[in-house]
Amino acid sequence: MSGGSEEENNGSDDDSGQSHAMQTEIQESINIDPIEQSEEDETVDEDEASDSDEEHELELNGQTGTDVTKSMSSFNLHLGNKLSNLEVVALTKNKWKFEWEVPAVGMLMSKWVGTGKCFLKEDNDNCVSGLKQKLYKHWLNVYKMSGGINFNSSKQKLFFSICNSYRDILHCNKKPFYLKGLEEDSSIMDAYIMHALNHIFRTRDIVVKNDAKLSKNQDAVKEEILSGDRFLDHGFTRPKVLILLPLASVAYRVVRRLIQLTPSSNKVNVEYSDRFSDEFGAEAVQDDNDDGENEIANNVRDNENSNIQKSSKPSDFQVLFGGNNNDHFMMGIKFTRKSIKMYSDFYSSDMIIASPLGLITKIGEAEVEKEKDVDYLSSIEVLIIDHADVIAMQNWSHVNSVVEQLNCFPSKQHGIDVMRIRHWYLDGHSRFYRQTIVLGSFVNPDLNALFNRLCVNYEGKVKLISEYKGVLPKVLLQVRQIYERFDASSIINADDSRLDYFSKKVFPKIKDSVQGGIMIFISSYFEFVRIRNFLKLQNASFCLLDEYTKQSDISRARGWFFQGTRKIMLYTERAHFYHRYKIRGIQNLIIYSLPERKEFYPEIVNMLEGSDNMACTALFSRFDQYRLERIVGTASSKKMVSSEKNVFLFC
């Protein structure tokens, strides 16, 4: 799905002006051309003026110097800062040191750590001072109407204060809405939506007011534009906020809330709302757990409020996948003075909502077809990646590719007034001004790598660090859980070391098994391929169940395994994530690699019900610390990776 027609996606009519020539164009321009005002709703009226950006308010009040700095919003301070060459060099070295820590309010065994000055220790009574009054009043009203009592101590306000710091954020212990974490998930969503709206509205305020001044006083301000930075308010293109989401149903939830949190005067008209509901609303979901018997869930529009038909699937699966499971979408949203325009042309949009797959497809098309481009990603100032844990079950490499594409020099001018582009865009420093907010229910090396390598915001970083109790008590059966640690000298050769340990220590014990019923659970597809190839070389009797297996082959494999025709089944975490099968006939469980999602561990182990053996073996190395601590608990995991012993037993 695209945000418009082919013509729209290719940008504006002006295809001239390459990025390398923009600096020259500024110097050579003779006329001052304010940004084109094609719609009357972009003009300034009394209502707009009364809710102006703080720079304009300060100008009217005659404040200068230190008073201005103290009163300016974090938006103005962040975008108005000029990086020195030494600061840019330091940022490119990616040497971040977390210098402070503060307990996370309302979250047991968790703390926020960050770089630079600790803003969370300060008095946060005014933490929404950078929020436009119109937005704040509407948000407060929505909060009270939903039954909220004390907004000042709410999770919404606390997380907004973190977003409002304009630091990069990694919060990967968020309890998602589909795992009975609706209140927490919604609070965080409200906070980042308000932050995004505030950023967009403040950006528009500055542009619209400067447009008005330029149209009235072109000759008077011409010299000021050429010599000063008062009218530098543009990026290369208009879109400033990008929100990456895994599924259309999740995007539906976010956009609906976005509309609710937009003040009434700014949403007199919501364009294409019916089309949005049709394309992003709920679809039927199929229960394929029992061979030959399928149940269809109710076609509901709102996941968290839906009544799904009786199903053997876990409730969290039903809520997450009970709606529209499309993972290939992309939509532009434009805010004007009185309307929200969905499906707007990407180049005239303020915000882009997309899945990683939807965006990576556009990037691929632009690489093949010269007339297409993705320059609308060149000026993203706020990137939000929500439900990163679900995206990790799709293809995280798409996220890396998208983020690497952000804040690059555009291939065309796209009709922008080059004399009003902020200097740090022209200097190629815009990635140092982009705020990235990554949200999910767990952290893994991929998420950490993106946060450490591709998030280089000069403001610094904030991340949540949590300790875990583990999920072993959720194993309902009396199963002997044997953890075997293998040695790996580095994370680079950890996969080779795992396979070597399996082939020499584990496989010899099962290859001559008469009983069969051996299920090998594997976390990644890469590991799955290696084990599959190894078993082929050993002429082992096995069947496959991974995320790419056809439905007919799945039913056949499950039948073979249950009947004993095939002794070994390979089962991947992604197959379990997308289908949540309950495998029958397991006698011996081998967890080749621990699952990323901690809730899967007890589900898999509990499948041993009816087994004569009631034992499972799990392999791990010291590089599996993140997964291990979520399953056995932080305290136990630390002992297990550092102990002189390499075998551990849990009953």
XYZ file of C-alpha atoms in Angstrom:
651
model
C 0.000 0.000 0.000
C 1.309 3.426 -0.845
C 0.553 6.872 0.419
C -0.589 8.057 -2.976
C -0.325 7.518 -6.699
C 2.865 6.839 -8.601
C 2.999 10.497 -9.543
C 2.694 11.526 -5.902
C 5.347 9.129 -4.727
C 7.809 10.535 -7.205
C 7.624 13.916 -5.463
C 7.060 17.365 -6.870
C 7.148 18.582 -10.452
C 10.585 20.137 -9.937
C 13.122 17.416 -10.729
C 16.079 19.793 -11.107
C 18.715 20.798 -8.603
C 20.983 18.087 -7.215
C 21.861 17.988 -3.524
C 25.517 18.929 -4.041
C 24.477 22.191 -5.688
C 22.228 23.454 -2.901
C 24.883 25.518 -1.145
C 25.732 27.219 -4.444
C 22.068 27.917 -5.115
C 21.779 29.784 -1.820
C 24.592 32.098 -2.787
C 23.409 32.587 -6.349
C 19.690 33.068 -5.651
C 18.449 36.535 -6.456
C 14.805 36.347 -5.499
C 13.302 35.382 -2.169
C 10.543 32.872 -2.852
C 8.494 31.938 0.188
C 7.340 28.355 0.334
C 4.356 27.849 -1.911
C 1.029 28.368 -0.138
C -1.422 26.238 -2.065
C -4.015 25.894 0.673
C -5.836 28.553 2.600
C -5.703 26.493 5.774
C -1.965 27.196 6.024
C -2.538 30.891 6.596
C -2.312 32.458 10.037
C -5.446 33.521 11.883
C -6.069 34.902 15.362
C -6.502 31.451 16.860
C -3.206 30.269 15.394
C -1.414 33.382 16.558
C -2.644 32.932 20.121
C -1.052 29.490 20.235
C 2.234 30.407 18.644
C 5.655 28.906 18.962
C 7.778 30.146 21.842
C 10.259 31.988 19.656
C 7.470 34.285 18.491
C 6.120 34.719 22.030
C 9.565 35.659 23.317
C 10.003 38.147 20.498
C 6.745 39.855 21.401
C 7.638 39.934 25.078
C 10.978 41.550 24.365
C 12.991 38.893 26.172
C 16.643 38.508 25.314
C 19.813 36.757 26.388
C 19.656 34.359 29.317
C 15.940 34.911 29.854
C 15.243 33.728 26.334
C 17.389 30.611 26.743
C 15.606 29.663 29.955
C 12.173 30.192 28.443
C 12.711 28.535 25.083
C 11.161 25.124 24.509
C 13.280 22.004 24.157
C 12.180 21.984 20.493
C 13.809 25.361 19.826
C 16.873 24.598 21.905
C 17.394 21.269 20.157
C 17.008 22.480 16.569
C 18.675 25.831 17.231
C 21.927 24.384 18.555
C 24.960 24.658 16.279
C 27.434 21.814 16.477
C 31.125 22.627 16.312
C 33.499 20.607 14.167
C 34.970 19.018 17.292
C 31.518 17.940 18.456
C 30.771 16.381 15.076
C 34.040 14.443 15.153
C 33.274 13.197 18.660
C 29.794 12.069 17.609
C 31.148 10.066 14.683
C 33.329 8.035 17.072
C 30.229 6.638 18.828
C 31.801 6.647 22.288
C 28.837 6.966 24.618
C 29.213 6.756 28.375
C 26.161 6.326 30.581
C 26.965 8.583 33.488
C 23.834 8.512 35.608
C 21.005 6.238 36.671
C 17.586 6.877 38.172
C 15.005 4.303 39.370
C 12.179 3.924 36.849
C 9.006 5.116 38.546
C 6.317 2.447 38.592
C 8.603 -0.256 37.190
C 10.081 -2.764 39.617
C 13.699 -3.830 39.139
C 14.215 -1.185 36.425
C 16.232 1.999 36.108
C 16.866 4.682 33.531
C 20.481 5.329 32.603
C 21.689 8.132 30.415
C 24.481 10.250 29.024
C 25.143 13.892 29.781
C 23.193 15.777 32.419
C 20.585 13.862 34.411
C 17.355 15.680 33.598
C 15.169 13.099 35.387
C 16.475 14.135 38.804
C 15.255 17.657 38.297
C 11.839 18.975 39.275
C 9.558 17.599 36.582
C 6.503 19.679 37.474
C 7.158 21.687 34.324
C 8.148 18.720 32.145
C 5.322 19.548 29.730
C 6.361 23.205 29.485
C 7.615 22.577 25.956
C 4.192 21.292 24.912
C 1.944 23.708 23.043
C -0.863 24.906 25.278
C -3.573 23.792 22.879
C -2.134 20.264 22.815
C -1.647 20.166 26.571
C -5.180 21.272 27.375
C -6.692 18.755 24.968
C -4.486 15.942 26.288
C -5.449 16.775 29.868
C -9.114 16.770 28.921
C -8.831 13.396 27.169
C -6.997 11.997 30.203
C -9.708 13.143 32.598
C -12.531 11.892 30.373
C -10.914 8.436 30.344
C -11.020 8.308 34.142
C -7.548 9.606 34.915
C -7.129 11.322 38.267
C -3.587 12.646 38.726
C -2.015 13.593 35.416
C 1.112 15.050 37.044
C 2.169 11.609 38.320
C 0.887 9.659 35.321
C 2.999 7.390 33.126
C 2.005 9.498 30.126
C 3.523 12.645 31.559
C 6.653 10.890 32.803
C 7.460 9.315 29.458
C 6.611 12.539 27.626
C 9.251 14.292 29.740
C 11.802 11.740 28.514
C 10.712 12.204 24.891
C 10.731 15.979 25.345
C 14.429 15.849 26.274
C 15.066 15.046 22.580
C 17.507 12.316 23.567
C 17.593 8.954 21.811
C 15.551 6.462 23.848
C 15.707 2.685 24.168
C 12.797 1.301 26.210
C 12.677 -2.457 25.757
C 10.792 -3.646 28.788
C 7.388 -2.335 27.809
C 4.545 -4.711 28.566
C 2.609 -4.783 25.271
C -1.153 -4.392 24.991
C -1.579 -7.971 23.780
C 0.126 -9.327 26.943
C -2.288 -7.660 29.361
C -0.238 -4.474 29.358
C -2.850 -2.219 27.780
C -2.583 0.600 30.339
C 1.212 0.802 30.221
C 1.423 0.391 26.454
C -1.274 3.014 25.856
C 0.392 5.487 28.216
C 3.681 5.273 26.348
C 1.884 5.493 23.021
C 0.029 8.631 24.146
C 3.315 10.221 25.225
C 5.160 9.665 21.955
C 2.114 10.699 19.912
C 1.901 13.991 21.820
C 5.634 14.490 21.356
C 5.283 13.885 17.605
C 2.295 16.223 17.335
C 4.109 18.903 19.301
C 7.143 18.637 17.028
C 5.001 18.856 13.893
C 2.837 21.742 15.123
C 5.818 23.777 16.323
C 7.573 23.212 13.009
C 4.494 24.396 11.135
C 4.062 27.446 13.397
C 7.525 28.716 12.581
C 7.183 28.079 8.843
C 3.730 29.662 8.533
C 4.702 32.783 10.476
C 7.891 33.222 8.480
C 5.907 32.748 5.279
C 3.593 35.542 6.329
C 6.492 37.900 7.121
C 8.213 37.133 3.847
C 5.114 37.698 1.761
C 4.610 41.143 3.307
C 8.206 42.329 3.535
C 10.228 40.592 0.835
C 12.591 43.481 0.157
C 13.115 44.281 3.832
C 13.999 40.745 4.903
C 15.976 39.723 1.812
C 19.297 40.820 3.279
C 18.422 39.285 6.647
C 17.780 35.903 5.060
C 21.058 35.995 3.187
C 23.128 37.053 6.194
C 21.329 35.639 9.232
C 19.555 32.503 10.384
C 16.263 33.945 11.580
C 14.333 32.469 8.649
C 16.125 29.124 8.513
C 13.196 26.836 9.272
C 13.254 24.115 6.592
C 14.730 20.734 5.949
C 15.206 19.317 2.473
C 11.620 17.983 2.488
C 8.530 18.394 4.654
C 8.096 15.036 6.506
C 9.573 15.336 9.997
C 8.222 12.299 11.865
C 8.480 8.636 10.856
C 6.740 5.919 12.875
C 7.664 2.312 12.085
C 5.117 -0.322 13.134
C 4.931 -4.077 12.454
C 1.295 -4.676 11.463
C -1.576 -2.729 9.924
C -3.690 -3.496 13.005
C -1.085 -1.806 15.215
C -0.936 1.157 12.828
C -4.730 1.347 13.007
C -4.521 1.547 16.784
C -1.839 4.258 16.717
C -3.500 6.442 14.065
C -6.889 6.253 15.762
C -5.288 7.478 18.969
C -3.381 10.133 17.028
C -6.700 11.491 15.775
C -8.197 11.396 19.275
C -5.267 13.317 20.739
C -5.361 16.006 18.048
C -7.275 19.083 19.291
C -10.804 19.383 17.913
C -10.069 22.643 16.087
C -7.330 20.878 14.125
C -9.511 17.965 13.020
C -12.692 19.608 11.780
C -12.191 17.376 8.764
C -10.413 13.992 8.791
C -9.958 13.053 5.157
C -10.163 9.448 3.942
C -11.077 8.074 7.362
C -13.392 5.475 5.774
C -10.674 4.322 3.411
C -8.291 4.072 6.337
C -10.735 1.929 8.324
C -11.293 -0.335 5.327
C -7.591 -0.809 4.581
C -6.156 -0.913 8.092
C -9.133 -2.271 10.038
C -9.571 -5.843 11.190
C -9.511 -8.949 9.053
C -10.450 -12.485 9.933
C -7.799 -14.665 11.580
C -7.573 -18.391 11.132
C -6.938 -20.983 13.861
C -4.715 -23.604 12.281
C -3.700 -25.343 15.500
C -5.685 -28.536 14.994
C -5.127 -30.596 11.834
C -8.108 -30.309 9.537
C -10.077 -28.062 11.905
C -9.993 -24.300 11.463
C -11.853 -21.631 13.410
C -12.366 -18.092 12.173
C -12.080 -15.259 14.645
C -14.647 -12.481 14.642
C -13.921 -9.701 12.185
C -13.398 -6.948 14.715
C -12.152 -3.419 14.277
C -10.407 -2.835 17.580
C -8.139 -5.591 18.863
C -8.123 -4.761 22.530
C -11.918 -4.468 22.704
C -12.778 -7.398 20.468
C -14.720 -10.537 21.295
C -12.838 -13.250 19.455
C -14.442 -16.615 18.888
C -13.348 -19.517 21.016
C -9.897 -20.625 19.938
C -7.177 -22.931 21.159
C -4.633 -20.181 20.566
C -3.281 -18.226 23.581
C -5.117 -14.987 24.300
C -2.115 -12.777 23.466
C -1.916 -14.379 20.007
C -5.609 -13.721 19.435
C -5.279 -10.050 20.392
C -2.114 -9.388 18.373
C -3.173 -11.300 15.267
C -6.925 -10.840 15.617
C -6.892 -7.822 13.341
C -5.305 -6.855 10.039
C -2.004 -8.742 9.804
C -0.737 -6.922 6.718
C 2.955 -6.108 7.223
C 3.363 -4.155 3.985
C 1.937 -0.645 4.323
C 2.902 3.000 4.144
C 0.829 6.142 4.564
C 1.480 9.873 4.717
C -0.409 12.160 7.118
C -0.605 15.922 6.720
C -1.828 18.347 9.389
C -3.330 21.655 8.369
C -4.984 24.308 10.486
C -8.353 22.540 10.505
C -7.861 19.096 9.039
C -5.979 15.827 9.123
C -5.251 14.544 5.644
C -4.504 10.830 5.502
C -2.997 9.282 2.378
C -1.340 12.580 1.549
C 1.511 12.701 -0.934
C 4.671 11.775 0.962
C 6.376 15.046 0.054
C 3.529 17.148 1.454
C 3.114 14.977 4.576
C 4.223 15.884 8.071
C 4.271 12.305 9.304
C 4.789 8.930 7.655
C 3.381 5.739 9.183
C 4.957 2.637 7.674
C 6.065 -0.919 8.194
C 9.749 -1.685 7.608
C 8.766 -3.931 4.704
C 6.617 -1.185 3.154
C 9.492 1.294 3.294
C 12.175 -1.119 2.177
C 10.052 -1.868 -0.897
C 9.981 1.846 -1.781
C 13.732 2.070 -1.250
C 14.249 -0.918 -3.556
C 12.037 0.599 -6.247
C 13.994 3.854 -6.080
C 17.261 1.977 -6.586
C 15.942 0.285 -9.736
C 13.812 3.036 -11.312
C 15.583 6.360 -11.793
C 12.369 8.388 -11.857
C 11.551 7.294 -8.296
C 13.210 8.358 -5.077
C 12.763 8.279 -1.313
C 13.971 11.803 -0.632
C 11.005 12.250 1.729
C 13.199 10.419 4.265
C 15.928 13.070 4.065
C 14.571 15.374 6.776
C 13.161 13.035 9.419
C 13.779 14.636 12.818
C 11.867 12.191 15.033
C 11.960 8.439 14.359
C 9.746 6.174 16.479
C 10.020 2.386 16.271
C 7.209 0.868 18.321
C 6.733 -2.847 19.037
C 10.316 -3.470 17.989
C 10.041 -6.982 19.463
C 7.354 -7.875 16.917
C 9.405 -6.332 14.110
C 12.321 -8.496 15.281
C 10.151 -11.526 14.494
C 9.755 -10.205 10.927
C 13.076 -9.027 9.523
C 15.197 -6.661 11.575
C 17.626 -6.073 8.714
C 14.871 -4.033 7.045
C 14.947 -1.628 9.998
C 18.712 -1.206 9.720
C 18.388 -0.500 5.994
C 15.626 2.072 6.565
C 17.542 3.907 9.303
C 20.669 4.001 7.145
C 18.563 5.640 4.409
C 17.383 8.448 6.697
C 18.883 11.948 6.669
C 20.769 11.508 3.412
C 21.171 14.291 0.868
C 18.185 14.269 -1.502
C 18.585 13.563 -5.191
C 16.271 16.436 -6.199
C 15.318 19.849 -4.853
C 11.577 19.066 -4.561
C 10.571 22.722 -4.786
C 12.021 23.763 -1.440
C 13.305 27.288 -0.861
C 17.004 26.533 -0.477
C 17.689 29.842 1.295
C 15.558 28.696 4.223
C 17.187 25.304 4.795
C 18.865 24.987 8.195
C 22.641 25.036 7.969
C 23.096 21.694 9.671
C 21.102 20.041 6.893
C 23.392 21.530 4.257
C 26.454 20.540 6.281
C 25.312 16.922 6.245
C 24.772 16.851 10.010
C 21.023 16.201 10.168
C 21.468 12.643 11.514
C 23.032 14.174 14.613
C 19.774 16.068 15.211
C 17.426 13.110 14.645
C 15.828 11.718 17.765
C 15.237 7.952 17.673
C 12.802 6.286 20.085
C 12.890 2.470 20.151
C 10.132 0.699 22.089
C 9.594 -3.006 22.661
C 9.106 -5.758 25.216
C 12.657 -7.103 25.102
C 16.147 -6.124 24.041
C 18.487 -8.204 21.943
C 21.878 -7.649 20.272
C 20.224 -6.375 17.070
C 18.285 -3.645 18.868
C 21.328 -2.738 20.916
C 23.483 -2.534 17.795
C 21.043 -0.152 16.095
C 20.851 2.025 19.214
C 24.623 2.124 19.638
C 25.669 2.428 16.000
C 22.930 4.290 14.119
C 21.550 6.585 16.827
C 23.991 9.501 17.050
C 21.789 12.301 18.379
C 24.013 15.014 19.827
C 21.632 15.383 22.818
C 22.698 11.954 24.061
C 20.975 8.713 25.005
C 18.600 7.333 27.601
C 17.804 3.659 28.016
C 15.955 1.437 30.416
C 17.855 -1.348 32.151
C 15.814 -4.040 33.869
C 16.343 -7.108 35.978
C 14.070 -10.131 35.607
C 12.571 -12.734 37.874
C 12.339 -15.276 35.077
C 9.483 -17.420 33.812
C 10.449 -20.835 35.214
C 7.475 -20.833 37.646
C 5.183 -20.814 34.599
C 6.379 -24.295 33.653
C 3.412 -26.257 35.006
C 4.911 -29.737 34.624
C 7.560 -31.454 36.723
C 10.162 -31.198 33.988
C 13.894 -31.655 34.529
C 15.317 -28.603 32.783
C 19.001 -29.132 32.051
C 21.010 -26.116 30.913
C 24.330 -26.870 29.242
C 26.810 -24.071 28.658
C 29.183 -24.248 25.725
C 32.260 -22.088 25.364
C 32.492 -19.425 22.665
C 35.480 -17.110 22.407
C 33.536 -14.294 20.735
C 30.068 -13.423 19.529
C 31.322 -13.828 15.956
C 32.022 -17.535 16.338
C 29.220 -18.269 18.829
C 27.075 -19.889 16.117
C 29.900 -22.188 15.051
C 30.595 -23.109 18.660
C 26.917 -23.913 19.246
C 26.749 -26.231 16.245
C 30.023 -27.885 17.209
C 28.756 -28.542 20.734
C 25.457 -29.913 19.440
C 27.110 -32.222 16.919
C 29.642 -33.629 19.415
C 27.779 -33.613 22.744
C 24.049 -33.692 22.045
C 23.401 -35.413 18.728
C 25.314 -38.639 19.574
C 22.847 -39.175 22.440
C 19.786 -38.958 20.189
C 20.841 -40.300 16.791
C 20.346 -43.930 17.789
C 17.171 -43.273 19.779
C 14.504 -45.901 19.177
C 11.748 -43.935 20.859
C 11.757 -40.816 18.665
C 9.597 -37.833 19.597
C 12.632 -35.527 19.688
C 11.786 -31.878 19.075
C 14.610 -29.410 18.509
C 13.521 -25.820 19.117
C 15.592 -23.223 17.229
C 15.398 -19.457 17.611
C 16.692 -18.143 14.277
C 16.200 -19.218 10.679
C 19.958 -19.127 10.103
C 20.469 -21.696 12.873
C 17.564 -23.722 11.513
C 19.237 -24.009 8.100
C 22.507 -25.137 9.656
C 20.842 -27.849 11.745
C 18.741 -28.987 8.786
C 21.849 -29.380 6.634
C 23.666 -31.181 9.437
C 20.826 -33.678 9.906
C 20.747 -34.323 6.154
C 24.424 -35.212 6.211
C 23.745 -37.581 9.094
C 20.860 -39.245 7.208
C 18.691 -38.557 10.235
C 14.950 -39.145 10.277
C 13.477 -35.665 10.675
C 10.742 -33.274 9.573
C 10.541 -29.498 9.425
C 8.252 -26.827 10.748
C 9.500 -23.304 10.139
C 7.926 -19.968 9.187
C 8.170 -20.727 5.464
C 6.683 -24.242 5.527
C 3.516 -24.613 3.446
C 0.277 -25.441 5.245
C -0.032 -28.842 3.562
C 3.549 -29.710 4.558
C 2.906 -28.550 8.124
C -0.025 -30.921 8.568
C 1.980 -33.773 7.061
C 5.025 -33.080 9.271
C 2.964 -32.905 12.441
C 1.307 -36.186 11.542
C 4.626 -37.883 10.836
C 6.074 -36.687 14.114
C 3.062 -37.689 16.222
C 2.905 -41.143 14.637
C 6.670 -41.685 14.954
C 7.306 -41.887 11.219
C 9.877 -39.108 11.681
C 11.950 -39.197 14.866
C 13.056 -35.565 14.951
C 11.157 -32.320 14.361
C 12.838 -28.962 13.839
C 10.631 -26.138 15.105
C 11.518 -22.428 14.881
C 10.576 -19.549 17.141
C 9.083 -17.589 14.254
C 6.849 -20.517 13.330
C 5.627 -20.530 16.918
C 5.199 -16.750 16.900
C 3.041 -16.735 13.772
C 1.070 -19.927 14.409
C 1.439 -20.987 18.078
C 1.151 -24.669 17.262
C 0.773 -27.192 20.025
C 3.022 -30.049 18.929
C 1.873 -33.484 20.036
C 4.116 -36.493 20.573
C 7.148 -34.785 22.145
C 9.175 -37.166 24.299
C 12.469 -35.313 24.411
C 12.848 -31.534 24.041
C 16.121 -29.947 22.989
C 16.274 -26.158 22.995
C 19.117 -25.548 20.584
C 18.850 -21.772 21.142
C 16.737 -20.046 23.762
C 13.700 -18.110 22.518
C 13.842 -14.307 22.333
C 10.322 -14.078 23.705
C 10.375 -15.283 27.297
C 6.690 -16.285 27.259
C 7.467 -18.920 24.645
C 9.751 -20.886 26.953
C 7.042 -22.231 29.315
C 4.715 -22.771 26.354
C 7.274 -24.975 24.621
C 8.314 -26.875 27.757
C 4.685 -27.484 28.731
C 4.256 -29.337 25.426
C 6.056 -32.240 27.146
C 2.754 -33.126 28.779
C 2.287 -36.860 28.328
C 6.003 -37.483 27.838
C 7.611 -40.467 29.579
C 10.862 -38.576 29.944
C 9.670 -35.137 31.170
C 13.082 -33.569 30.527
C 14.465 -30.883 28.280
C 17.979 -29.749 27.444
C 18.784 -26.103 26.709
C 22.078 -24.901 25.218
C 23.503 -21.469 25.986
C 26.715 -19.454 26.023
C 27.742 -16.289 27.798
C 26.583 -14.354 24.730
C 22.984 -15.452 25.385
C 22.793 -13.306 28.530
C 19.768 -11.268 27.397
C 17.631 -14.316 26.608
C 18.877 -16.317 29.553
C 18.063 -13.706 32.180
C 14.519 -13.257 30.901
C 13.925 -16.989 31.319
C 15.832 -18.054 34.469
C 16.056 -14.628 36.116
C 18.854 -12.057 36.217
C 20.482 -13.376 39.402
C 20.597 -16.992 38.179
C 21.799 -16.029 34.701
C 24.781 -14.119 36.088
C 25.849 -17.166 38.060
C 25.321 -19.497 35.105
C 27.521 -17.539 32.688
C 30.355 -17.068 35.212
C 30.289 -20.355 37.124
C 33.065 -22.937 36.782
C 30.329 -25.517 36.211
C 28.774 -25.778 32.776
C 25.666 -27.859 33.559
C 22.735 -26.528 35.593
C 19.488 -28.192 36.630
C 16.070 -26.654 37.296
C 13.093 -28.772 38.367
